[in-house]
Coordinates of C-alpha atoms in Angstrom, one line a residue:
Chain A
X1 CA 0.0 0.0 -0.1
X2 CA 1.2 3.4 -1.0
X3 CA 0.1 5.2 1.9
X4 CA 1.3 2.6 4.5
X5 CA 5.0 3.2 2.6
X6 CA 4.7 7.0 3.3
X7 CA 4.1 6.2 7.0
X8 CA 7.0 3.9 6.9
X9 CA 9.4 6.4 5.4
X10 CA 8.4 9.3 7.4
X11 CA 8.0 8.9 10.9
X12 CA 7.4 12.6 11.5
X13 CA 4.2 12.6 9.5
X14 CA 3.4 9.2 11.4
X15 CA 3.8 11.2 14.8
X16 CA 2.0 14.1 13.4
X17 CA -1.1 12.0 12.5
X18 CA -0.9 10.0 15.7
X19 CA -0.8 13.4 17.9
X20 CA -3.3 15.4 15.8
X21 CA -6.5 14.2 17.1
X22 CA -5.7 14.0 21.0
X23 CA -4.2 17.6 20.5
X24 CA -7.0 19.0 18.5
X25 CA -9.3 17.8 21.5
X26 CA -6.9 18.7 24.5
X27 CA -4.8 21.0 23.0
X28 CA -7.2 23.3 21.0
X29 CA -10.8 22.4 22.7
X30 CA -9.8 21.9 26.1
X31 CA -7.1 24.4 26.7
X32 CA -9.3 26.6 24.5
X33 CA -12.0 26.2 27.0
X34 CA -9.8 26.9 29.9
X35 CA -8.2 30.0 28.1
X36 CA -11.8 31.2 27.7
X37 CA -12.8 30.9 31.1
X38 CA -9.7 32.8 32.3
X39 CA -10.6 35.5 30.0
X40 CA -14.1 35.5 31.0
X41 CA -12.8 36.3 34.7
X42 CA -11.8 39.7 33.4
X43 CA -15.1 40.6 31.9
X44 CA -18.0 42.3 33.7
X45 CA -21.7 41.6 34.0
X46 CA -24.7 43.8 33.3
X47 CA -26.1 43.8 36.7
X48 CA -29.5 44.7 35.4
X49 CA -29.8 42.1 32.5
X50 CA -27.5 39.5 33.8
X51 CA -25.6 39.3 30.4
X52 CA -22.1 38.9 30.3
X53 CA -20.4 42.2 29.1
X54 CA -17.1 42.1 27.2
X55 CA -15.4 44.9 28.6
X56 CA -12.2 44.5 30.6
X57 CA -12.4 44.9 34.5
X58 CA -10.7 43.7 37.5
X59 CA -13.8 44.1 39.3
X60 CA -14.4 40.4 39.8
X61 CA -11.0 39.9 41.3
X62 CA -11.3 43.1 43.6
X63 CA -14.8 41.7 44.9
X64 CA -13.1 38.2 45.8
X65 CA -10.6 39.9 47.7
X66 CA -12.5 42.7 49.5
X67 CA -15.9 40.9 50.2
X68 CA -15.2 39.2 53.6
X69 CA -17.6 36.3 52.9
X70 CA -15.2 35.2 49.9
X71 CA -12.1 35.6 51.9
X72 CA -13.6 33.5 54.8
X73 CA -14.6 30.9 52.3
X74 CA -11.1 30.7 50.9
X75 CA -9.5 30.5 54.0
X76 CA -12.1 28.0 55.2
X77 CA -11.4 25.9 52.2
X78 CA -7.6 26.0 52.3
X79 CA -8.0 25.2 56.2
X80 CA -10.2 22.3 55.6
X81 CA -7.7 20.9 52.9
X82 CA -4.8 21.4 55.2
X83 CA -6.6 19.5 58.2
X84 CA -7.7 16.6 55.8
X85 CA -4.2 16.3 54.6
X86 CA -2.8 16.0 58.1
X87 CA -5.5 13.3 59.3
X88 CA -4.8 11.2 56.1
X89 CA -1.0 11.5 56.7
X90 CA -1.3 10.7 60.2
X91 CA -3.4 7.7 59.4
X92 CA -1.7 6.6 56.2
X93 CA 1.7 6.5 57.7
X94 CA 1.3 3.6 60.1
X95 CA -0.9 1.6 57.8
X96 CA 1.8 2.0 55.1
X97 CA 4.7 1.1 57.3
X98 CA 2.9 -1.8 58.4
X99 CA 1.9 -3.1 54.8
X100 CA 5.7 -2.2 53.5
X101 CA 7.9 -3.2 56.4
X102 CA 6.1 -5.4 58.7
X103 CA 3.5 -7.6 57.0
X104 CA 4.4 -11.1 55.3
X105 CA 4.4 -10.8 51.4
X106 CA 1.1 -12.7 51.4
X107 CA -0.7 -10.4 53.8
X108 CA 1.0 -7.4 51.9
X109 CA -0.9 -8.4 48.6
X110 CA -4.2 -8.7 50.5
X111 CA -3.6 -5.3 52.4
X112 CA -2.8 -3.5 49.1
X113 CA -6.3 -4.8 47.7
X114 CA -8.1 -3.9 50.8
X115 CA -6.8 -0.4 50.5
X116 CA -7.4 -0.1 46.7
X117 CA -11.1 -1.6 46.8
X118 CA -12.8 1.5 48.1
X119 CA -11.4 3.6 45.5
X120 CA -13.6 1.7 43.1
X121 CA -16.8 2.3 45.2
X122 CA -18.4 5.3 44.0
X123 CA -17.4 8.9 45.4
X124 CA -20.9 9.8 46.0
X125 CA -21.9 6.6 47.7
X126 CA -19.0 7.0 50.0
X127 CA -20.0 10.7 50.8
X128 CA -23.7 9.3 51.2
X129 CA -22.5 6.7 53.6
X130 CA -20.9 9.2 56.0
X131 CA -24.3 11.0 56.2
X132 CA -25.7 7.7 57.4
X133 CA -22.8 7.4 59.8
X134 CA -23.1 10.6 61.4
X135 CA -27.1 11.5 61.1
X136 CA -28.9 11.8 64.6
X137 CA -29.5 8.2 65.9
X138 CA -27.0 6.9 63.4
X139 CA -23.8 4.5 64.0
X140 CA -21.5 7.0 65.2
X141 CA -24.0 8.7 68.0
X142 CA -24.6 5.0 69.1
X143 CA -21.0 4.3 69.6
X144 CA -20.4 7.6 71.2
X145 CA -23.1 7.7 73.7
X146 CA -21.7 5.2 76.2
X147 CA -18.7 7.7 76.5
X148 CA -21.1 10.6 77.0
X149 CA -20.6 12.0 73.5
X150 CA -22.6 12.4 70.6
X151 CA -22.2 12.6 66.8
X152 CA -20.8 15.8 65.5
X153 CA -23.6 16.1 63.2
X154 CA -23.4 17.7 59.9
X155 CA -20.9 20.6 59.8
X156 CA -17.2 21.4 59.5
X157 CA -16.2 18.3 61.2
X158 CA -18.5 15.9 59.1
X159 CA -16.7 17.6 56.0
X160 CA -13.1 16.9 57.3
X161 CA -14.1 13.3 58.2
X162 CA -15.8 12.6 55.0
X163 CA -12.9 14.2 52.9
X164 CA -10.3 12.5 55.0
X165 CA -12.2 9.2 54.3
X166 CA -12.6 9.8 50.7
X167 CA -8.9 10.6 49.7
X168 CA -7.2 8.3 52.3
X169 CA -6.1 5.7 49.8
X170 CA -4.2 8.4 47.8
X171 CA -2.2 9.0 50.7
X172 CA -1.6 5.5 51.7
X173 CA -0.4 4.4 48.2
X174 CA 2.4 6.7 47.7
X175 CA 3.9 6.5 51.1
X176 CA 3.7 2.5 50.7
X177 CA 5.5 2.8 47.3
X178 CA 8.0 5.2 49.2
X179 CA 8.6 2.8 52.0
X180 CA 9.0 -0.2 49.7
X181 CA 11.8 1.6 48.0
X182 CA 13.5 2.3 51.4
X183 CA 15.9 -0.9 51.7
X184 CA 15.6 -2.7 55.0
X185 CA 19.1 -2.6 55.4
X186 CA 19.2 1.1 56.1
X187 CA 16.8 0.5 59.2
X188 CA 19.0 -2.5 60.4
X189 CA 22.2 -0.2 60.0
X190 CA 20.4 2.5 62.1
X191 CA 19.7 0.0 64.8
X192 CA 23.2 -1.4 64.6
X193 CA 24.6 2.0 65.3
X194 CA 22.5 2.3 68.5
X195 CA 19.5 4.2 67.3
X196 CA 16.1 3.4 69.2
X197 CA 13.0 3.0 66.9
X198 CA 11.9 6.5 67.5
X199 CA 15.3 8.0 66.5
X200 CA 15.3 5.7 63.2
X201 CA 11.7 6.7 62.6
X202 CA 12.8 10.5 63.1
X203 CA 16.1 10.4 61.3
X204 CA 16.0 7.6 58.5
X205 CA 12.4 6.8 57.7
X206 CA 10.7 10.1 57.7
X207 CA 13.3 12.2 55.7
X208 CA 13.4 9.4 52.9
X209 CA 9.4 8.8 52.8
X210 CA 8.9 12.8 53.1
X211 CA 8.9 13.4 49.2
X212 CA 6.0 10.3 48.9
X213 CA 4.0 12.0 51.9
X214 CA 4.1 15.2 49.9
X215 CA 3.0 13.3 46.9
X216 CA -0.1 12.2 48.7
X217 CA -0.8 15.5 49.8
X218 CA -0.8 17.0 46.2
X219 CA -3.9 14.7 45.6
X220 CA -5.5 15.4 49.1
X221 CA -5.1 19.1 48.7
X222 CA -6.2 19.5 45.1
X223 CA -9.2 16.8 45.6
X224 CA -10.5 19.0 48.7
X225 CA -10.0 22.3 47.1
X226 CA -12.5 21.4 44.2
X227 CA -14.9 19.5 46.1
X228 CA -18.4 21.0 46.7
X229 CA -20.6 18.0 46.7
X230 CA -19.4 16.5 50.1
X231 CA -19.7 19.7 51.7
X232 CA -23.4 19.7 50.6
X233 CA -24.0 16.3 51.8
X234 CA -22.6 16.3 55.2
X235 CA -21.7 20.2 55.5
X236 CA -24.8 21.5 56.8
X237 CA -25.0 25.1 55.8
X238 CA -21.2 25.5 55.3
X239 CA -19.8 26.5 52.1
X240 CA -16.5 25.8 50.3
X241 CA -15.0 27.7 47.4
X242 CA -16.8 25.1 45.1
X243 CA -20.0 26.0 46.2
X244 CA -19.6 29.7 45.3
X245 CA -18.4 28.6 41.8
X246 CA -21.3 26.5 41.3
X247 CA -24.0 28.7 42.8
X248 CA -22.6 31.6 40.4
X249 CA -22.7 29.4 37.4
X250 CA -26.3 28.3 38.2
X251 CA -28.6 30.3 40.4
X252 CA -26.8 33.6 40.5
X253 CA -25.8 33.1 36.7
X254 CA -22.6 35.3 37.1
X255 CA -20.1 33.3 35.1
X256 CA -17.3 36.1 35.3
X257 CA -17.3 36.1 38.9
X258 CA -17.4 32.3 38.9
X259 CA -14.5 32.1 36.6
X260 CA -12.4 34.5 38.9
X261 CA -13.5 32.5 42.1
X262 CA -12.3 29.4 40.0
X263 CA -8.9 30.7 39.5
X264 CA -8.3 30.6 43.2
X265 CA -7.8 26.9 43.8
X266 CA -5.6 26.8 40.3
X267 CA -3.5 29.5 41.9
X268 CA -3.3 27.8 45.4
X269 CA -2.5 24.6 43.7
X270 CA 0.4 26.1 41.5
X271 CA 1.8 27.9 44.4
X272 CA 1.6 24.4 46.5
X273 CA 3.2 22.5 43.5
X274 CA 5.9 25.2 43.2
X275 CA 6.7 24.9 46.9
X276 CA 7.1 21.3 46.8
X277 CA 8.8 20.8 43.7
X278 CA 12.2 21.0 45.5
X279 CA 11.2 18.0 47.7
X280 CA 11.1 15.6 44.5
X281 CA 7.5 14.9 45.6
X282 CA 6.6 15.2 41.9
X283 CA 8.4 12.2 40.8
X284 CA 6.5 10.1 43.2
X285 CA 3.1 10.8 41.6
Chain B
X1 CA 14.9 -5.9 59.9
X2 CA 13.2 -7.2 62.9
X3 CA 10.8 -4.9 65.1
X4 CA 9.9 -5.3 68.8
X5 CA 6.9 -7.2 69.4
X6 CA 5.3 -4.3 70.9
X7 CA 5.7 -2.3 67.8
X8 CA 4.6 -5.1 65.6
X9 CA 1.2 -5.6 67.5
X10 CA 0.6 -1.6 67.8
X11 CA 1.0 -1.6 64.0
X12 CA -1.1 -4.3 63.4
X13 CA -3.8 -3.1 65.6
X14 CA -3.8 0.3 64.1
X15 CA -4.0 -1.0 60.5
X16 CA -6.8 -3.5 61.4
X17 CA -8.8 -0.6 63.1
X18 CA -8.2 1.7 60.0
X19 CA -9.2 -0.7 57.6
X20 CA -12.3 -1.5 59.8
X21 CA -13.0 2.2 59.8
X22 CA -12.9 2.1 56.0
X23 CA -15.0 -0.6 55.6
X24 CA -17.7 0.3 58.2
X25 CA -19.6 3.1 56.3
X26 CA -19.9 0.9 53.3
X27 CA -21.2 -2.2 55.2
X28 CA -23.8 0.4 57.0
X29 CA -25.2 1.2 53.6
X30 CA -25.5 -2.2 52.4
X31 CA -27.2 -3.3 56.0
X32 CA -29.6 0.0 55.9
X33 CA -31.0 -1.0 52.5
X34 CA -32.7 -3.7 54.4
X35 CA -33.4 -1.4 57.4
X36 CA -37.4 -1.3 58.1
X37 CA -36.6 2.3 59.6
X38 CA -36.8 4.9 56.8
X39 CA -34.5 7.3 59.0
X40 CA -31.8 4.7 59.1
X41 CA -31.4 4.8 62.8
X42 CA -28.8 2.5 64.4
X43 CA -29.4 -0.3 65.6
X44 CA -32.0 -1.4 62.8
X45 CA -35.5 -1.6 63.8
X46 CA -36.1 -4.7 61.7
X47 CA -35.1 -6.1 58.4
X48 CA -37.1 -6.0 55.1
X49 CA -36.9 -6.4 51.3
X50 CA -39.5 -3.8 50.5
X51 CA -36.8 -1.1 49.5
X52 CA -35.2 -3.5 47.1
X53 CA -38.6 -4.1 45.4
X54 CA -39.2 -0.4 45.4
X55 CA -35.8 0.3 43.9
X56 CA -36.3 -2.1 41.0
X57 CA -39.4 -0.5 40.2
X58 CA -37.9 3.0 40.2
X59 CA -38.3 4.4 36.7
X60 CA -35.7 7.3 37.6
X61 CA -32.9 5.2 38.6
X62 CA -33.4 2.8 35.9
X63 CA -33.2 5.4 33.2
X64 CA -30.5 7.2 35.0
X65 CA -28.4 3.9 35.0
X66 CA -28.7 3.6 31.3
X67 CA -27.5 6.9 30.7
X68 CA -24.6 6.3 32.9
X69 CA -23.6 3.2 31.2
X70 CA -24.2 4.6 27.7
X71 CA -22.0 7.6 28.6
X72 CA -19.3 5.5 30.2
X73 CA -19.0 3.2 27.3
X74 CA -18.8 6.0 24.9
X75 CA -16.5 8.3 26.7
X76 CA -14.3 4.9 27.3
X77 CA -14.0 4.1 23.4
X78 CA -13.1 7.7 22.7
X79 CA -10.5 7.7 25.5
X80 CA -9.1 4.3 24.2
X81 CA -8.7 5.7 20.8
X82 CA -7.2 9.3 21.7
X83 CA -5.2 8.0 24.7
X84 CA -3.7 5.0 22.7
X85 CA -2.8 7.4 19.7
X86 CA -1.0 9.9 22.1
X87 CA 1.2 7.2 24.1
X88 CA 2.2 5.6 20.5
X89 CA 3.3 9.3 19.7
X90 CA 5.0 10.1 22.8
X91 CA 6.6 6.7 23.3
X92 CA 7.8 5.9 20.0
X93 CA 8.7 9.3 18.7
X94 CA 11.0 12.0 20.0
X95 CA 9.9 15.6 19.4
X96 CA 9.8 19.2 20.8
X97 CA 7.2 19.6 23.4
X98 CA 6.9 15.9 24.5
X99 CA 6.8 16.7 28.3
X100 CA 4.2 19.7 27.3
X101 CA 1.9 17.1 25.7
X102 CA 1.9 14.6 28.7
X103 CA 1.3 17.6 31.1
X104 CA -1.8 18.4 28.8
X105 CA -3.0 15.1 28.9
X106 CA -2.9 14.8 33.0
X107 CA -4.3 18.4 33.2
X108 CA -8.1 17.7 33.1
X109 CA -7.6 15.4 36.0
X110 CA -4.8 17.5 37.8
X111 CA -7.1 20.7 37.9
X112 CA -10.2 20.6 40.4
X113 CA -13.1 19.2 38.9
X114 CA -15.0 22.5 39.3
X115 CA -12.4 24.3 36.8
X116 CA -12.7 21.7 33.9
X117 CA -16.4 21.6 34.8
X118 CA -17.2 25.5 34.3
X119 CA -14.5 25.8 31.4
X120 CA -16.3 23.1 29.3
X121 CA -19.8 24.5 30.5
X122 CA -18.9 27.8 29.1
X123 CA -17.1 26.7 25.9
X124 CA -20.0 24.3 25.1
X125 CA -22.7 26.8 25.4
X126 CA -20.8 30.1 24.3
X127 CA -18.1 28.8 21.9
X128 CA -19.6 25.7 20.3
X129 CA -23.1 26.8 20.7
X130 CA -24.1 23.4 21.8
X131 CA -27.1 22.6 24.1
X132 CA -26.0 20.8 27.2
X133 CA -27.3 17.3 27.1
X134 CA -26.1 13.7 26.5
X135 CA -23.1 14.7 24.2
X136 CA -21.6 17.1 26.2
X137 CA -21.5 14.8 29.4
X138 CA -19.8 12.2 26.8
X139 CA -17.3 14.8 25.5
X140 CA -16.4 16.1 28.9
X141 CA -16.0 12.6 30.4
X142 CA -13.5 11.7 27.5
X143 CA -11.6 14.5 28.2
X144 CA -10.4 13.4 31.6
X145 CA -10.7 9.7 30.9
X146 CA -8.0 9.8 28.3
X147 CA -5.4 10.0 30.9
X148 CA -6.0 6.3 32.6
X149 CA -5.7 4.8 29.0
X150 CA -2.6 6.9 28.1
X151 CA -0.9 5.9 31.4
X152 CA -1.4 2.5 30.9
X153 CA -0.7 2.1 27.3
X154 CA 2.6 4.3 27.8
X155 CA 3.8 2.3 30.7
X156 CA 3.3 -0.9 28.6
X157 CA 5.1 0.6 25.6
X158 CA 7.9 1.7 27.6
X159 CA 8.3 -1.8 28.9
X160 CA 8.2 -3.3 25.8
X161 CA 10.5 -1.1 23.8
X162 CA 10.6 -0.9 19.9
X163 CA 12.5 -4.1 19.1
X164 CA 9.4 -6.2 18.1
X165 CA 7.8 -3.7 15.9
X166 CA 11.3 -2.9 14.2
X167 CA 11.7 -6.5 13.5
X168 CA 8.2 -6.6 12.1
X169 CA 8.9 -3.5 10.0
X170 CA 12.2 -5.0 8.7
X171 CA 10.2 -8.3 7.6
X172 CA 8.4 -6.0 5.3
X173 CA 5.1 -5.3 7.4
X174 CA 3.8 -2.0 6.9
X175 CA 2.6 0.6 9.9
X176 CA -0.9 -0.6 10.0
X177 CA 0.0 -4.4 9.7
X178 CA 2.5 -4.1 12.5
X179 CA 0.0 -2.2 14.7
X180 CA -2.6 -5.0 13.9
X181 CA -0.4 -8.0 14.3
X182 CA 2.2 -7.0 16.7
X183 CA 1.6 -3.8 18.9
X184 CA -2.1 -4.3 19.1
X185 CA -2.1 -7.9 20.9
X186 CA 0.8 -6.8 23.3
X187 CA -1.2 -3.7 24.4
X188 CA -4.4 -5.9 24.9
X189 CA -4.3 -6.1 28.5
X190 CA -3.2 -2.6 29.0
X191 CA -5.9 -1.3 27.0
X192 CA -8.4 -3.4 29.0
X193 CA -6.9 -2.1 32.3
X194 CA -7.1 1.6 31.2
X195 CA -10.6 1.2 29.6
X196 CA -11.8 -0.4 33.0
X197 CA -10.3 2.5 34.8
X198 CA -11.9 5.1 32.4
X199 CA -15.2 3.4 32.4
X200 CA -15.1 3.3 36.4
X201 CA -14.1 7.1 36.3
X202 CA -16.7 8.2 34.0
X203 CA -19.5 6.0 35.7
X204 CA -18.6 7.6 39.0
X205 CA -18.1 11.3 38.1
X206 CA -20.5 14.0 39.4
X207 CA -18.7 17.2 39.6
X208 CA -17.7 18.0 35.8
X209 CA -21.0 16.3 35.1
X210 CA -23.1 18.9 37.0
X211 CA -21.9 21.4 34.9
X212 CA -21.9 19.5 31.6
X213 CA -25.5 17.8 31.8
X214 CA -28.5 19.5 30.5
X215 CA -31.9 19.6 32.0
X216 CA -33.2 16.3 30.9
X217 CA -30.3 13.8 31.1
X218 CA -29.4 12.3 34.5
X219 CA -26.3 10.2 35.1
X220 CA -26.8 7.8 38.2
X221 CA -24.6 9.9 40.4
X222 CA -26.5 12.9 39.5
X223 CA -29.8 10.9 40.2
X224 CA -28.6 10.0 43.5
X225 CA -27.5 13.4 44.4
X226 CA -30.9 15.0 43.4
X227 CA -32.9 12.4 45.2
X228 CA -30.5 12.6 48.3
X229 CA -32.3 15.1 50.2
X230 CA -35.9 13.7 49.5
X231 CA -36.9 12.1 52.5
X232 CA -39.2 9.7 50.9
X233 CA -37.0 8.6 48.2
X234 CA -34.1 7.8 50.9
X235 CA -34.8 4.0 51.2
X236 CA -34.5 3.8 47.2
X237 CA -31.3 5.9 46.9
X238 CA -29.9 3.7 49.8
X239 CA -30.7 0.6 47.8
X240 CA -29.0 2.1 44.6
X241 CA -26.0 3.2 46.7
X242 CA -25.7 -0.5 48.2
X243 CA -26.0 -2.0 44.7
X244 CA -23.1 0.3 43.6
X245 CA -21.1 -0.7 46.7
X246 CA -21.5 -4.3 45.7
X247 CA -20.8 -3.8 41.8
X248 CA -17.7 -2.2 42.6
X249 CA -16.3 -5.7 43.3
X250 CA -16.6 -6.4 39.8
X251 CA -13.8 -4.3 38.5
X252 CA -11.4 -5.3 41.3
X253 CA -11.9 -9.0 40.5
X254 CA -11.2 -8.1 36.7
X255 CA -8.2 -6.0 37.6
X256 CA -7.0 -8.7 39.8
X257 CA -7.1 -10.9 36.7
X258 CA -5.2 -8.7 34.6
X259 CA -2.2 -9.4 36.9
X260 CA 0.5 -6.9 36.8
X261 CA -1.6 -4.2 35.0
X262 CA -3.3 -3.0 37.9
X263 CA -0.4 -1.0 39.5
X264 CA 0.2 0.7 36.2
X265 CA -2.8 3.1 36.2
X266 CA -3.5 3.8 39.9
X267 CA -2.9 7.5 39.8
X268 CA -5.4 7.8 36.9
X269 CA -8.3 6.8 39.2
X270 CA -9.7 9.5 41.4

């Protein structure tokens, strides 16, 4: 076939033909959509008709910074993301350590599947499950009652618990992979040189798996910043960045402001990625 | 490395507790689907099959399930084609901007869902002039599913190297014959794993979907979300949730059978 011969002789043409459809889709359509969104953030809105007005303005960003409620929502969202990350790291590290360094080969395989399995269960169903757990008269209040406590109910605590639950596997897996790469002989050497468990943990294990923990935190952070479903399900009346964006696309119909608000999580993530670049975490993704 | 008995036991207990905590909410949903109490108090007041019957009759849930399956199938096919093409181009050719292309493919899943959601919502309505509906959901899902296929195929191609393909070419097979007889059979299980992840990702997605679905089409996650806060629908929603939990065992079982490939695309799953 003639065409086949041409492709064979000209690898550049072959690469071009292979790349064209995905690049049209992602490079032109998707990047174009992102760029259009970014431009929209600098447009105004006619407060009377609600139509988007194509005049350049910084008003959306001005509102974002000066109106107290948006500042509160931004700080709250970042705070939730940070807390979720800490909770996940604290739970994930011992589990990953047990999986990688203590459990037998067979148990290890079973544990990896056990950790992975909830990833396949629907995101929405998992958030919904915590609505049942935390509701009045639910399992949590039943367990807490003998201790004189009650369920925290739907609110910020519930949001943190639910999000930490949702993203936990994304923290366990990179830490587990990082610990797998850490040779056991290093721990033995440390012990032989007289270090106690705590010292080995602090001076050998943690420094080596730190990039893996940061890699996990990129997931927990980014996923939390963009979430607005979980907070609707278990968050009571609280709002996160995502809710503000959603409400401005839907009910309020102020796309330019929604676009400006949507740049906040992107900027936060870019700053975060730039900050953690030097730890080598990006190679652990 | 030997650890003290105390440390080993402590870690074991902690891991067991953590896993128990992971599975308790899921087990509770399944159990509550048989709970006679419509507000799902604990302990259950009694067990019944009534809600399962009601769920099987639910037109809304059945229609939404169908939409979800159709969307996921189409999005999977699109991402299989586009992801494989991109992986072949990047892994078998050297050109300027390769890193930028792989970054571009990861972007839809790396950016927060709301950003992708409103960007596509805006582009569909104002730039393309499309009405939101079935097609826009498929396009949006394919956009963030490409990465799962791309990751799996790229990892497989890297491991295989190009020798077999070169041998095939040297023996006189053309580009398409080589792909059909050599490359594709070697990629098959990677494509299955990537396609499986893409299907699961699409089937489960809600954030981008809320921005790209029209008023008429509802995917199953959207249906659950819209009915979540209606007290009289609660038992039916709970049965659907229970079904989804039980059904999630299927892809794990499949992934296990495609042994070796399940580790390649992990980060592609949300």
